[in-house]
Amino acid sequence: MGNSLANSARSKARLSVGVVLATHNRPELMRKSLASILAQDYDGPIEVVIVFDKSPVDYSLERSTPLRTVRTIANTRAPGLAGARNTGILALSTELVAFCDDDDTWLEQKLARQVHALESSPDSEVASTAMKVIYNGTESVRCAGKQHVGYQDFLNSRMAMVHSSSLLFRRQKLIEGIGLVEEGLPNSMCEDWDLLLRASKRHPILHVDEPLIRVLWGGTSYFYHQWDVKNQAHQWMLEHYPDILTSKIGSSRVFGQLAFGHAALKNPHNALGWVRKSLKSNWREPRAYLALAVASGLVSDQTVIDRLQRKGRGI
């Protein structure tokens, strides 16, 4: 009888979830992110590790209740988002681990929906959700239109709706199989795409195609208008993932991004070189034509980005 009760109790136990909330000098936004995590309607244990990157640790945020714990620590690895996330991952011992950027928030049902999806799919190692994009007061919904996002999907496209703030991993699979977040990328740019390519090559990403996170775009982003960093990161991705070049759609997209980046940096010669490569791969690639417009002075890069982000899209 005793063993039967114990087995029943274990079967009802919910998976423990750790959340890495990496932050850098955005205390007000970070507190909103934290509040949304603690407000989850998930009835299992949640442990939040706030990792302070290149900023003083705020120990006043710590708390502990039976199902909700908050710890604050300093980034002990490479400075930047990737090192901060890895510091948090390694500081946790939970069964699952999630990311949340310090300017994004979760809807209350986010974790419960994802954990249920992972419990129903034992082979899946990562779950994601769709998102709502908030930009200058406008809100757009980005969905994938599918329940599984595979390696080829990520070669063809970054799949922006599979946002890092939505990701939920089986922690041991992340550490021992997929691998930690890449700390060698310029300023941690494209670290999420790199991670998703590695993860999806093992198993498709299990996607809950509901907008269960709110992502804040615009001036709060650390990558906003960092075109030189973006160019370096995209070239890093091409060097480390030659499979991208096997996709005409995917390679054209990245070439178009590089063209736009150089156009925004007032390097028209370099921009035109990448435009030619982009259109050679796929003459329909819109980023190439946008780069041409910026390089020729017909429109500013700011105007293009503003119009795209109002629709929840980027370059």
C-alpha angles and dihedrals in degrees: 000000000000093000090048092054092046092051090048091052091049092050090055094047112113123229114263115244126206119196123202110208106184113193141181122185097321102110099158096047091042091055090054090051091049092049091053091052094049090047093061114131090221107125096209129087118288122193117190120200112194107202114201111210117200090338136090117278114248104214092179089080093066119111139157131205129154094271104018126056131172123194128179123209140160124252105259097181134060112334112257140051097304094052092044092052092048091049088055095045092053093045091059130078098186124127093241131032129199135187128224123179114226093245097048132080137204129229113237096253096050102101096036092055093047097045090050089051092051092046089053092049109047094179094055115100102185134035127194138177137213118259149222114228118212115199125165092331096314123111126208130179120223118194130172097218091224141076097224127044114198140196094266090053090057092046090054095042142001086239091220093196088068089077124183091237088064098050121117118181137188094246099219092048089052094051100037102031118017093033133226125295112290109255095185097072116108107271088339089287113159091010090131094052090048091050093047092050091053093045097046092049086065098040133347115265110257103231126200097202096210124106097249099152133057114219119198113216130185133047094357091068116101089216096050106134094347090137096160091054091046091051092050092048094049091050089049089054092051090050095047098038108044087168087078087069090058089065113074090197094046097044092046090052094053092044087051091051090051090048092052092046092054091045090053089050090054093249100132095167093057091041092055091049091056091043090059092049091047096050091044089060096041122357090199095063105126095199090067092056092045089052090052091052092051094043091052093048095244091125137004123249088236092058092050093048092046093053093046096047092050084065093046094256137114140194 
